[in-house]
JSON list of C-alpha atoms in Angstrom, two decimals:
[
{"chain": "T", "resi": 1, "resn": "MET", "atom": "CA", "xyz": [147.15, 8.06, -8.32]},
{"chain": "T", "resi": 2, "resn": "ASN", "atom": "CA", "xyz": [148.29, 10.02, -11.35]},
{"chain": "T", "resi": 3, "resn": "ASN", "atom": "CA", "xyz": [151.83, 11.37, -11.49]},
{"chain": "T", "resi": 4, "resn": "VAL", "atom": "CA", "xyz": [151.53, 14.51, -13.62]},
{"chain": "T", "resi": 5, "resn": "LEU", "atom": "CA", "xyz": [154.57, 16.72, -13.00]},
{"chain": "T", "resi": 6, "resn": "ASP", "atom": "CA", "xyz": [153.89, 19.89, -11.04]},
{"chain": "T", "resi": 7, "resn": "ARG", "atom": "CA", "xyz": [155.06, 22.87, -13.09]},
{"chain": "T", "resi": 8, "resn": "ILE", "atom": "CA", "xyz": [152.48, 25.40, -11.93]},
{"chain": "T", "resi": 9, "resn": "TYR", "atom": "CA", "xyz": [155.10, 27.90, -10.73]},
{"chain": "T", "resi": 10, "resn": "ALA", "atom": "CA", "xyz": [157.87, 26.95, -13.18]},
{"chain": "T", "resi": 11, "resn": "GLU", "atom": "CA", "xyz": [157.55, 30.10, -15.32]},
{"chain": "T", "resi": 12, "resn": "PRO", "atom": "CA", "xyz": [157.93, 33.69, -14.07]},
{"chain": "T", "resi": 13, "resn": "ARG", "atom": "CA", "xyz": [154.62, 35.44, -13.33]},
{"chain": "T", "resi": 14, "resn": "ALA", "atom": "CA", "xyz": [154.15, 39.20, -13.38]},
{"chain": "T", "resi": 15, "resn": "GLU", "atom": "CA", "xyz": [151.38, 38.84, -10.81]},
{"chain": "T", "resi": 16, "resn": "LEU", "atom": "CA", "xyz": [150.79, 36.01, -8.37]},
{"chain": "T", "resi": 17, "resn": "SER", "atom": "CA", "xyz": [147.25, 35.35, -7.26]},
{"chain": "T", "resi": 18, "resn": "GLY", "atom": "CA", "xyz": [146.57, 33.48, -4.03]},
{"chain": "T", "resi": 19, "resn": "PHE", "atom": "CA", "xyz": [146.93, 29.72, -3.96]},
{"chain": "T", "resi": 20, "resn": "ALA", "atom": "CA", "xyz": [143.75, 27.78, -4.76]},
{"chain": "T", "resi": 21, "resn": "PHE", "atom": "CA", "xyz": [142.88, 24.10, -4.89]},
{"chain": "T", "resi": 22, "resn": "ASP", "atom": "CA", "xyz": [141.55, 24.46, -8.42]},
{"chain": "T", "resi": 23, "resn": "ASP", "atom": "CA", "xyz": [141.62, 22.09, -11.38]},
{"chain": "T", "resi": 24, "resn": "ALA", "atom": "CA", "xyz": [145.24, 22.92, -12.22]},
{"chain": "T", "resi": 25, "resn": "VAL", "atom": "CA", "xyz": [146.38, 22.04, -8.69]},
{"chain": "T", "resi": 26, "resn": "ALA", "atom": "CA", "xyz": [144.15, 18.95, -8.51]},
{"chain": "T", "resi": 27, "resn": "ARG", "atom": "CA", "xyz": [145.71, 17.62, -11.70]},
{"chain": "T", "resi": 28, "resn": "VAL", "atom": "CA", "xyz": [149.26, 17.72, -10.30]},
{"chain": "T", "resi": 29, "resn": "PHE", "atom": "CA", "xyz": [148.49, 17.39, -6.58]},
{"chain": "T", "resi": 30, "resn": "PRO", "atom": "CA", "xyz": [150.02, 13.93, -5.95]},
{"chain": "T", "resi": 31, "resn": "ASP", "atom": "CA", "xyz": [153.33, 15.11, -7.41]},
{"chain": "T", "resi": 32, "resn": "MET", "atom": "CA", "xyz": [153.10, 18.51, -5.70]},
{"chain": "T", "resi": 33, "resn": "ILE", "atom": "CA", "xyz": [152.55, 17.23, -2.19]},
{"chain": "T", "resi": 34, "resn": "ARG", "atom": "CA", "xyz": [155.06, 14.38, -2.50]},
{"chain": "T", "resi": 35, "resn": "ARG", "atom": "CA", "xyz": [157.79, 16.81, -3.58]},
{"chain": "T", "resi": 36, "resn": "SER", "atom": "CA", "xyz": [156.77, 19.59, -1.17]},
{"chain": "T", "resi": 37, "resn": "VAL", "atom": "CA", "xyz": [155.97, 17.93, 2.16]},
{"chain": "T", "resi": 38, "resn": "PRO", "atom": "CA", "xyz": [158.79, 15.99, 3.86]},
{"chain": "T", "resi": 39, "resn": "GLY", "atom": "CA", "xyz": [157.42, 12.79, 5.34]},
{"chain": "T", "resi": 40, "resn": "TYR", "atom": "CA", "xyz": [154.13, 12.79, 3.42]},
{"chain": "T", "resi": 41, "resn": "THR", "atom": "CA", "xyz": [154.88, 9.37, 1.97]},
{"chain": "T", "resi": 42, "resn": "THR", "atom": "CA", "xyz": [155.30, 8.08, 5.54]},
{"chain": "T", "resi": 43, "resn": "ILE", "atom": "CA", "xyz": [152.35, 9.85, 7.15]},
{"chain": "T", "resi": 44, "resn": "ILE", "atom": "CA", "xyz": [149.77, 8.48, 4.70]},
{"chain": "T", "resi": 45, "resn": "PRO", "atom": "CA", "xyz": [150.51, 4.74, 5.10]},
{"chain": "T", "resi": 46, "resn": "MET", "atom": "CA", "xyz": [150.93, 5.22, 8.87]},
{"chain": "T", "resi": 47, "resn": "THR", "atom": "CA", "xyz": [147.41, 6.70, 8.87]},
{"chain": "T", "resi": 48, "resn": "GLY", "atom": "CA", "xyz": [146.22, 3.25, 7.86]},
{"chain": "T", "resi": 49, "resn": "ILE", "atom": "CA", "xyz": [148.14, 1.61, 10.70]},
{"chain": "T", "resi": 50, "resn": "ILE", "atom": "CA", "xyz": [146.78, 4.10, 13.24]},
{"chain": "T", "resi": 51, "resn": "THR", "atom": "CA", "xyz": [143.29, 3.46, 11.89]},
{"chain": "T", "resi": 52, "resn": "SER", "atom": "CA", "xyz": [143.66, -0.27, 12.42]},
{"chain": "T", "resi": 53, "resn": "GLN", "atom": "CA", "xyz": [144.34, 0.35, 16.11]},
{"chain": "T", "resi": 54, "resn": "TYR", "atom": "CA", "xyz": [141.76, 3.04, 16.88]},
{"chain": "T", "resi": 55, "resn": "ALA", "atom": "CA", "xyz": [138.78, 2.31, 14.60]},
{"chain": "T", "resi": 56, "resn": "GLN", "atom": "CA", "xyz": [135.80, 1.05, 16.58]},
{"chain": "T", "resi": 57, "resn": "PRO", "atom": "CA", "xyz": [133.04, -1.28, 15.30]},
{"chain": "T", "resi": 58, "resn": "ASP", "atom": "CA", "xyz": [129.95, 0.40, 13.84]},
{"chain": "T", "resi": 59, "resn": "SER", "atom": "CA", "xyz": [131.57, 3.85, 13.90]},
{"chain": "T", "resi": 60, "resn": "VAL", "atom": "CA", "xyz": [132.30, 6.58, 11.36]},
{"chain": "T", "resi": 61, "resn": "LEU", "atom": "CA", "xyz": [135.75, 7.61, 10.12]},
{"chain": "T", "resi": 62, "resn": "TYR", "atom": "CA", "xyz": [136.15, 11.15, 8.80]},
{"chain": "T", "resi": 63, "resn": "ASP", "atom": "CA", "xyz": [138.75, 12.53, 6.40]},
{"chain": "T", "resi": 64, "resn": "LEU", "atom": "CA", "xyz": [138.34, 16.30, 6.70]},
{"chain": "T", "resi": 65, "resn": "GLY", "atom": "CA", "xyz": [139.98, 18.06, 3.79]},
{"chain": "T", "resi": 66, "resn": "CYS", "atom": "CA", "xyz": [140.26, 14.80, 1.89]},
{"chain": "T", "resi": 67, "resn": "SER", "atom": "CA", "xyz": [141.58, 16.30, -1.39]},
{"chain": "T", "resi": 68, "resn": "LEU", "atom": "CA", "xyz": [142.24, 13.33, -3.72]},
{"chain": "T", "resi": 69, "resn": "GLY", "atom": "CA", "xyz": [141.52, 10.78, -1.00]},
{"chain": "T", "resi": 70, "resn": "ALA", "atom": "CA", "xyz": [144.98, 9.53, -0.01]},
{"chain": "T", "resi": 71, "resn": "SER", "atom": "CA", "xyz": [144.09, 9.48, 3.69]},
{"chain": "T", "resi": 72, "resn": "THR", "atom": "CA", "xyz": [140.62, 8.15, 2.90]},
{"chain": "T", "resi": 73, "resn": "LEU", "atom": "CA", "xyz": [142.14, 5.18, 1.07]},
{"chain": "T", "resi": 74, "resn": "ALA", "atom": "CA", "xyz": [144.70, 4.60, 3.83]},
{"chain": "T", "resi": 75, "resn": "MET", "atom": "CA", "xyz": [141.91, 4.48, 6.42]},
{"chain": "T", "resi": 76, "resn": "ARG", "atom": "CA", "xyz": [139.79, 2.33, 4.14]},
{"chain": "T", "resi": 77, "resn": "HIS", "atom": "CA", "xyz": [142.49, -0.32, 3.95]},
{"chain": "T", "resi": 78, "resn": "GLY", "atom": "CA", "xyz": [143.48, 0.06, 7.61]},
{"chain": "T", "resi": 79, "resn": "VAL", "atom": "CA", "xyz": [140.05, -0.42, 9.16]},
{"chain": "T", "resi": 80, "resn": "ASP", "atom": "CA", "xyz": [139.32, -4.02, 10.10]},
{"chain": "T", "resi": 81, "resn": "LYS", "atom": "CA", "xyz": [136.27, -3.54, 12.33]},
{"chain": "T", "resi": 82, "resn": "ALA", "atom": "CA", "xyz": [132.75, -4.44, 11.23]},
{"chain": "T", "resi": 83, "resn": "GLY", "atom": "CA", "xyz": [130.17, -1.80, 10.41]},
{"chain": "T", "resi": 84, "resn": "CYS", "atom": "CA", "xyz": [132.54, 1.10, 9.75]},
{"chain": "T", "resi": 85, "resn": "ARG", "atom": "CA", "xyz": [132.07, 3.69, 7.06]},
{"chain": "T", "resi": 86, "resn": "ILE", "atom": "CA", "xyz": [134.13, 6.68, 5.94]},
{"chain": "T", "resi": 87, "resn": "VAL", "atom": "CA", "xyz": [133.08, 10.26, 5.21]},
{"chain": "T", "resi": 88, "resn": "GLY", "atom": "CA", "xyz": [135.45, 12.39, 3.14]},
{"chain": "T", "resi": 89, "resn": "VAL", "atom": "CA", "xyz": [134.90, 16.14, 2.98]},
{"chain": "T", "resi": 90, "resn": "ASP", "atom": "CA", "xyz": [136.46, 18.80, 0.78]},
{"chain": "T", "resi": 91, "resn": "ASN", "atom": "CA", "xyz": [135.39, 22.20, -0.51]},
{"chain": "T", "resi": 92, "resn": "SER", "atom": "CA", "xyz": [137.13, 21.78, -3.88]},
{"chain": "T", "resi": 93, "resn": "ASP", "atom": "CA", "xyz": [134.95, 20.25, -6.56]},
{"chain": "T", "resi": 94, "resn": "ALA", "atom": "CA", "xyz": [138.05, 19.67, -8.71]},
{"chain": "T", "resi": 95, "resn": "MET", "atom": "CA", "xyz": [139.61, 17.61, -5.95]},
{"chain": "T", "resi": 96, "resn": "LEU", "atom": "CA", "xyz": [136.47, 15.59, -5.21]},
{"chain": "T", "resi": 97, "resn": "GLU", "atom": "CA", "xyz": [135.87, 14.83, -8.88]},
{"chain": "T", "resi": 98, "resn": "ARG", "atom": "CA", "xyz": [139.22, 13.05, -9.04]},
{"chain": "T", "resi": 99, "resn": "CYS", "atom": "CA", "xyz": [138.81, 11.59, -5.56]},
{"chain": "T", "resi": 100, "resn": "ARG", "atom": "CA", "xyz": [135.62, 9.81, -6.62]},
{"chain": "T", "resi": 101, "resn": "LYS", "atom": "CA", "xyz": [137.47, 8.10, -9.45]},
{"chain": "T", "resi": 102, "resn": "TYR", "atom": "CA", "xyz": [140.17, 6.81, -7.10]},
{"chain": "T", "resi": 103, "resn": "ILE", "atom": "CA", "xyz": [137.56, 5.52, -4.64]},
{"chain": "T", "resi": 104, "resn": "GLU", "atom": "CA", "xyz": [135.62, 3.79, -7.43]},
{"chain": "T", "resi": 105, "resn": "ALA", "atom": "CA", "xyz": [138.80, 2.11, -8.69]},
{"chain": "T", "resi": 106, "resn": "ASP", "atom": "CA", "xyz": [139.81, 0.93, -5.20]},
{"chain": "T", "resi": 107, "resn": "SER", "atom": "CA", "xyz": [139.32, -2.70, -4.20]},
{"chain": "T", "resi": 108, "resn": "SER", "atom": "CA", "xyz": [138.08, -2.17, -0.62]},
{"chain": "T", "resi": 109, "resn": "SER", "atom": "CA", "xyz": [134.38, -2.64, 0.15]},
{"chain": "T", "resi": 110, "resn": "VAL", "atom": "CA", "xyz": [134.29, -0.23, 3.13]},
{"chain": "T", "resi": 111, "resn": "PRO", "atom": "CA", "xyz": [131.57, 2.35, 2.30]},
{"chain": "T", "resi": 112, "resn": "VAL", "atom": "CA", "xyz": [132.81, 5.85, 1.50]},
{"chain": "T", "resi": 113, "resn": "GLU", "atom": "CA", "xyz": [130.66, 8.98, 1.27]},
{"chain": "T", "resi": 114, "resn": "LEU", "atom": "CA", "xyz": [132.19, 12.11, -0.27]},
{"chain": "T", "resi": 115, "resn": "LEU", "atom": "CA", "xyz": [130.80, 15.53, 0.59]},
{"chain": "T", "resi": 116, "resn": "LEU", "atom": "CA", "xyz": [131.45, 18.82, -1.18]},
{"chain": "T", "resi": 117, "resn": "ASP", "atom": "CA", "xyz": [131.37, 21.22, 1.75]},
{"chain": "T", "resi": 118, "resn": "ASP", "atom": "CA", "xyz": [133.35, 23.38, 4.13]},
{"chain": "T", "resi": 119, "resn": "ILE", "atom": "CA", "xyz": [134.62, 21.09, 6.90]},
{"chain": "T", "resi": 120, "resn": "ARG", "atom": "CA", "xyz": [133.38, 23.61, 9.47]},
{"chain": "T", "resi": 121, "resn": "ASN", "atom": "CA", "xyz": [129.81, 22.87, 8.34]},
{"chain": "T", "resi": 122, "resn": "VAL", "atom": "CA", "xyz": [129.92, 19.08, 8.62]},
{"chain": "T", "resi": 123, "resn": "PRO", "atom": "CA", "xyz": [128.82, 17.60, 11.95]},
{"chain": "T", "resi": 124, "resn": "VAL", "atom": "CA", "xyz": [131.05, 14.85, 13.34]},
{"chain": "T", "resi": 125, "resn": "SER", "atom": "CA", "xyz": [129.26, 12.11, 15.28]},
{"chain": "T", "resi": 126, "resn": "ASN", "atom": "CA", "xyz": [129.86, 8.51, 16.37]},
{"chain": "T", "resi": 127, "resn": "ALA", "atom": "CA", "xyz": [133.44, 8.93, 15.16]},
{"chain": "T", "resi": 128, "resn": "SER", "atom": "CA", "xyz": [136.42, 6.77, 16.10]},
{"chain": "T", "resi": 129, "resn": "VAL", "atom": "CA", "xyz": [139.08, 8.13, 13.72]},
{"chain": "T", "resi": 130, "resn": "VAL", "atom": "CA", "xyz": [139.27, 11.62, 12.21]},
{"chain": "T", "resi": 131, "resn": "THR", "atom": "CA", "xyz": [142.07, 12.90, 9.98]},
{"chain": "T", "resi": 132, "resn": "LEU", "atom": "CA", "xyz": [143.04, 16.52, 9.41]},
{"chain": "T", "resi": 133, "resn": "ASN", "atom": "CA", "xyz": [146.10, 15.99, 7.26]},
{"chain": "T", "resi": 134, "resn": "PHE", "atom": "CA", "xyz": [147.53, 19.39, 6.25]},
{"chain": "T", "resi": 135, "resn": "THR", "atom": "CA", "xyz": [144.08, 20.97, 6.42]},
{"chain": "T", "resi": 136, "resn": "LEU", "atom": "CA", "xyz": [143.85, 22.95, 9.67]},
{"chain": "T", "resi": 137, "resn": "GLN", "atom": "CA", "xyz": [146.61, 25.28, 8.46]},
{"chain": "T", "resi": 138, "resn": "PHE", "atom": "CA", "xyz": [144.18, 26.62, 5.82]},
{"chain": "T", "resi": 139, "resn": "ILE", "atom": "CA", "xyz": [141.39, 27.32, 8.34]},
{"chain": "T", "resi": 140, "resn": "PRO", "atom": "CA", "xyz": [141.24, 30.88, 9.76]},
{"chain": "T", "resi": 141, "resn": "LEU", "atom": "CA", "xyz": [142.93, 31.07, 13.15]},
{"chain": "T", "resi": 142, "resn": "GLU", "atom": "CA", "xyz": [139.76, 32.25, 14.88]},
{"chain": "T", "resi": 143, "resn": "ASP", "atom": "CA", "xyz": [137.85, 29.14, 13.72]},
{"chain": "T", "resi": 144, "resn": "ARG", "atom": "CA", "xyz": [140.38, 26.47, 14.66]},
{"chain": "T", "resi": 145, "resn": "LEU", "atom": "CA", "xyz": [139.38, 25.92, 18.29]},
{"chain": "T", "resi": 146, "resn": "SER", "atom": "CA", "xyz": [135.67, 25.59, 17.51]},
{"chain": "T", "resi": 147, "resn": "LEU", "atom": "CA", "xyz": [136.42, 23.11, 14.71]},
{"chain": "T", "resi": 148, "resn": "LEU", "atom": "CA", "xyz": [138.60, 20.96, 16.96]},
{"chain": "T", "resi": 149, "resn": "SER", "atom": "CA", "xyz": [136.05, 21.20, 19.79]},
{"chain": "T", "resi": 150, "resn": "ASP", "atom": "CA", "xyz": [133.33, 19.94, 17.45]},
{"chain": "T", "resi": 151, "resn": "ILE", "atom": "CA", "xyz": [135.56, 17.04, 16.41]},
{"chain": "T", "resi": 152, "resn": "ALA", "atom": "CA", "xyz": [136.34, 16.14, 20.01]},
{"chain": "T", "resi": 153, "resn": "GLU", "atom": "CA", "xyz": [132.66, 16.30, 20.89]},
{"chain": "T", "resi": 154, "resn": "GLY", "atom": "CA", "xyz": [131.80, 13.96, 18.01]},
{"chain": "T", "resi": 155, "resn": "LEU", "atom": "CA", "xyz": [134.51, 11.41, 18.80]},
{"chain": "T", "resi": 156, "resn": "ASN", "atom": "CA", "xyz": [133.67, 8.36, 20.86]},
{"chain": "T", "resi": 157, "resn": "ASP", "atom": "CA", "xyz": [135.72, 7.76, 24.00]},
{"chain": "T", "resi": 158, "resn": "GLY", "atom": "CA", "xyz": [139.03, 6.27, 22.95]},
{"chain": "T", "resi": 159, "resn": "GLY", "atom": "CA", "xyz": [138.75, 7.83, 19.49]},
{"chain": "T", "resi": 160, "resn": "VAL", "atom": "CA", "xyz": [141.62, 9.66, 17.85]},
{"chain": "T", "resi": 161, "resn": "LEU", "atom": "CA", "xyz": [142.28, 12.69, 15.68]},
{"chain": "T", "resi": 162, "resn": "ILE", "atom": "CA", "xyz": [145.30, 12.51, 13.35]},
{"chain": "T", "resi": 163, "resn": "LEU", "atom": "CA", "xyz": [146.46, 16.11, 12.86]},
{"chain": "T", "resi": 164, "resn": "SER", "atom": "CA", "xyz": [149.29, 16.72, 10.40]},
{"chain": "T", "resi": 165, "resn": "GLU", "atom": "CA", "xyz": [150.58, 20.28, 9.97]},
{"chain": "T", "resi": 166, "resn": "LYS", "atom": "CA", "xyz": [153.41, 22.54, 8.95]},
{"chain": "T", "resi": 167, "resn": "LEU", "atom": "CA", "xyz": [155.04, 24.13, 12.01]},
{"chain": "T", "resi": 168, "resn": "VAL", "atom": "CA", "xyz": [156.81, 27.35, 12.90]},
{"chain": "T", "resi": 169, "resn": "PHE", "atom": "CA", "xyz": [159.59, 27.60, 15.47]},
{"chain": "T", "resi": 170, "resn": "GLU", "atom": "CA", "xyz": [161.71, 30.13, 17.32]},
{"chain": "T", "resi": 171, "resn": "GLU", "atom": "CA", "xyz": [163.80, 32.22, 14.93]},
{"chain": "T", "resi": 172, "resn": "GLY", "atom": "CA", "xyz": [167.07, 30.26, 15.00]},
{"chain": "T", "resi": 173, "resn": "GLU", "atom": "CA", "xyz": [165.42, 26.85, 14.80]},
{"chain": "T", "resi": 174, "resn": "GLN", "atom": "CA", "xyz": [163.00, 28.13, 12.15]},
{"chain": "T", "resi": 175, "resn": "THR", "atom": "CA", "xyz": [165.86, 29.19, 9.89]},
{"chain": "T", "resi": 176, "resn": "VAL", "atom": "CA", "xyz": [167.58, 25.79, 10.13]},
{"chain": "T", "resi": 177, "resn": "LEU", "atom": "CA", "xyz": [164.42, 23.78, 9.42]},
{"chain": "T", "resi": 178, "resn": "GLU", "atom": "CA", "xyz": [163.13, 26.13, 6.73]},
{"chain": "T", "resi": 179, "resn": "ASP", "atom": "CA", "xyz": [166.45, 25.94, 4.88]},
{"chain": "T", "resi": 180, "resn": "LEU", "atom": "CA", "xyz": [166.34, 22.14, 5.06]},
{"chain": "T", "resi": 181, "resn": "HIS", "atom": "CA", "xyz": [162.78, 22.19, 3.72]},
{"chain": "T", "resi": 182, "resn": "TYR", "atom": "CA", "xyz": [163.87, 24.28, 0.74]},
{"chain": "T", "resi": 183, "resn": "ASP", "atom": "CA", "xyz": [166.78, 21.91, 0.15]},
{"chain": "T", "resi": 184, "resn": "PHE", "atom": "CA", "xyz": [164.27, 19.04, 0.21]},
{"chain": "T", "resi": 185, "resn": "LYS", "atom": "CA", "xyz": [162.29, 20.79, -2.52]},
{"chain": "T", "resi": 186, "resn": "ARG", "atom": "CA", "xyz": [165.42, 21.44, -4.58]},
{"chain": "T", "resi": 187, "resn": "ALA", "atom": "CA", "xyz": [166.41, 17.79, -4.23]},
{"chain": "T", "resi": 188, "resn": "ASN", "atom": "CA", "xyz": [162.99, 16.90, -5.64]},
{"chain": "T", "resi": 189, "resn": "GLY", "atom": "CA", "xyz": [163.53, 19.05, -8.72]},
{"chain": "T", "resi": 190, "resn": "TYR", "atom": "CA", "xyz": [161.94, 22.37, -7.79]},
{"chain": "T", "resi": 191, "resn": "SER", "atom": "CA", "xyz": [163.80, 25.49, -8.90]},
{"chain": "T", "resi": 192, "resn": "ASP", "atom": "CA", "xyz": [164.39, 28.53, -6.70]},
{"chain": "T", "resi": 193, "resn": "LEU", "atom": "CA", "xyz": [161.83, 30.37, -8.84]},
{"chain": "T", "resi": 194, "resn": "GLU", "atom": "CA", "xyz": [159.18, 27.71, -8.18]},
{"chain": "T", "resi": 195, "resn": "ILE", "atom": "CA", "xyz": [159.93, 27.72, -4.47]},
{"chain": "T", "resi": 196, "resn": "SER", "atom": "CA", "xyz": [159.76, 31.51, -4.27]},
{"chain": "T", "resi": 197, "resn": "GLN", "atom": "CA", "xyz": [156.58, 31.91, -6.31]},
{"chain": "T", "resi": 198, "resn": "LYS", "atom": "CA", "xyz": [154.70, 29.21, -4.43]},
{"chain": "T", "resi": 199, "resn": "ARG", "atom": "CA", "xyz": [155.80, 30.68, -1.09]},
{"chain": "T", "resi": 200, "resn": "THR", "atom": "CA", "xyz": [154.39, 34.05, -2.19]},
{"chain": "T", "resi": 201, "resn": "ALA", "atom": "CA", "xyz": [151.11, 32.46, -3.37]},
{"chain": "T", "resi": 202, "resn": "LEU", "atom": "CA", "xyz": [150.65, 30.70, -0.03]},
{"chain": "T", "resi": 203, "resn": "GLU", "atom": "CA", "xyz": [151.47, 33.74, 2.09]},
{"chain": "T", "resi": 204, "resn": "ASN", "atom": "CA", "xyz": [148.57, 34.66, 4.41]},
{"chain": "T", "resi": 205, "resn": "TYR", "atom": "CA", "xyz": [146.64, 31.59, 3.16]},
{"chain": "T", "resi": 206, "resn": "LEU", "atom": "CA", "xyz": [148.58, 28.77, 4.77]},
{"chain": "T", "resi": 207, "resn": "VAL", "atom": "CA", "xyz": [149.14, 29.97, 8.35]},
{"chain": "T", "resi": 208, "resn": "PRO", "atom": "CA", "xyz": [151.27, 27.56, 10.43]},
{"chain": "T", "resi": 209, "resn": "GLU", "atom": "CA", "xyz": [151.61, 27.57, 14.21]},
{"chain": "T", "resi": 210, "resn": "THR", "atom": "CA", "xyz": [153.99, 26.21, 16.83]},
{"chain": "T", "resi": 211, "resn": "LEU", "atom": "CA", "xyz": [153.80, 22.73, 18.26]},
{"chain": "T", "resi": 212, "resn": "ALA", "atom": "CA", "xyz": [152.97, 24.24, 21.66]},
{"chain": "T", "resi": 213, "resn": "GLN", "atom": "CA", "xyz": [150.01, 26.15, 20.19]},
{"chain": "T", "resi": 214, "resn": "HIS", "atom": "CA", "xyz": [148.65, 22.95, 18.65]},
{"chain": "T", "resi": 215, "resn": "ARG", "atom": "CA", "xyz": [149.02, 21.01, 21.90]},
{"chain": "T", "resi": 216, "resn": "GLU", "atom": "CA", "xyz": [147.36, 23.71, 24.00]},
{"chain": "T", "resi": 217, "resn": "ARG", "atom": "CA", "xyz": [144.44, 24.09, 21.61]},
{"chain": "T", "resi": 218, "resn": "LEU", "atom": "CA", "xyz": [143.84, 20.34, 21.33]},
{"chain": "T", "resi": 219, "resn": "LEU", "atom": "CA", "xyz": [143.73, 19.97, 25.10]},
{"chain": "T", "resi": 220, "resn": "SER", "atom": "CA", "xyz": [141.42, 22.99, 25.35]},
{"chain": "T", "resi": 221, "resn": "ALA", "atom": "CA", "xyz": [139.18, 21.40, 22.71]},
{"chain": "T", "resi": 222, "resn": "GLY", "atom": "CA", "xyz": [138.56, 18.37, 24.91]},
{"chain": "T", "resi": 223, "resn": "PHE", "atom": "CA", "xyz": [141.25, 15.83, 24.03]},
{"chain": "T", "resi": 224, "resn": "SER", "atom": "CA", "xyz": [142.87, 14.03, 26.96]},
{"chain": "T", "resi": 225, "resn": "ARG", "atom": "CA", "xyz": [146.28, 13.31, 25.41]},
{"chain": "T", "resi": 226, "resn": "VAL", "atom": "CA", "xyz": [148.34, 14.73, 22.56]},
{"chain": "T", "resi": 227, "resn": "VAL", "atom": "CA", "xyz": [151.19, 12.63, 21.19]},
{"chain": "T", "resi": 228, "resn": "LEU", "atom": "CA", "xyz": [153.75, 13.79, 18.64]},
{"chain": "T", "resi": 229, "resn": "TRP", "atom": "CA", "xyz": [154.25, 10.63, 16.62]},
{"chain": "T", "resi": 230, "resn": "TYR", "atom": "CA", "xyz": [156.10, 12.04, 13.60]},
{"chain": "T", "resi": 231, "resn": "GLN", "atom": "CA", "xyz": [158.23, 15.03, 12.65]},
{"chain": "T", "resi": 232, "resn": "CYS", "atom": "CA", "xyz": [160.41, 15.72, 9.63]},
{"chain": "T", "resi": 233, "resn": "PHE", "atom": "CA", "xyz": [161.96, 19.19, 9.46]},
{"chain": "T", "resi": 234, "resn": "ASN", "atom": "CA", "xyz": [159.10, 21.70, 9.90]},
{"chain": "T", "resi": 235, "resn": "PHE", "atom": "CA", "xyz": [156.27, 19.22, 9.34]},
{"chain": "T", "resi": 236, "resn": "CYS", "atom": "CA", "xyz": [154.68, 16.98, 11.96]},
{"chain": "T", "resi": 237, "resn": "SER", "atom": "CA", "xyz": [151.78, 14.68, 12.76]},
{"chain": "T", "resi": 238, "resn": "LEU", "atom": "CA", "xyz": [150.01, 14.46, 16.10]},
{"chain": "T", "resi": 239, "resn": "LEU", "atom": "CA", "xyz": [147.65, 11.98, 17.70]},
{"chain": "T", "resi": 240, "resn": "ALA", "atom": "CA", "xyz": [144.98, 13.68, 19.79]},
{"chain": "T", "resi": 241, "resn": "ILE", "atom": "CA", "xyz": [143.19, 11.01, 21.84]},
{"chain": "T", "resi": 242, "resn": "LYS", "atom": "CA", "xyz": [139.85, 11.48, 23.52]}
]
């Protein structure tokens, strides 16, 4: 994937509009997410390994909120069962336009279908692996349970949802982990101005929850087990198994 440096918030802005996955963000997204999300470069390749274990023959794999297709490609190279295909969904045309190019340039022959749509509108069926990597946090709180319930309903027995999210914690723990996250960003070259302006742009748009809230909702949605398989600072990834 391209490695255009993210400088979207490098200059002072008199007014900050809300964050959007537009063409400007799509152009720098690989650099942005690598430098912003601790553990992202581990979660994506591990998605391929998890896929290799849980993908079922003649089933569908879904990447919901696929952006540029990093998880899609990880699943594509992880799946080793016959008859599988992948459906990637995103509501950003700018993201999908670039995603298509990455899929076309990829060497795997596993079929991939890309859909421009809201993930809440896409029915999940005959699924064995579903990824929601840093996507649920952008869905309104009141819609999260119904989305996860629909995913659980569409998963085959033994199927898995990979849910990666930013977390919030009790006040003292939150301060420690949030400070470490900001230090991670600084270590990756972001200035205090960039950190502050992006935080303001994301306010009320990216709404994180606690680990306990995620566990409770996933179990309520119909999953039988929820396993925390990865955490780095205030970011985590869960396996929800049906």
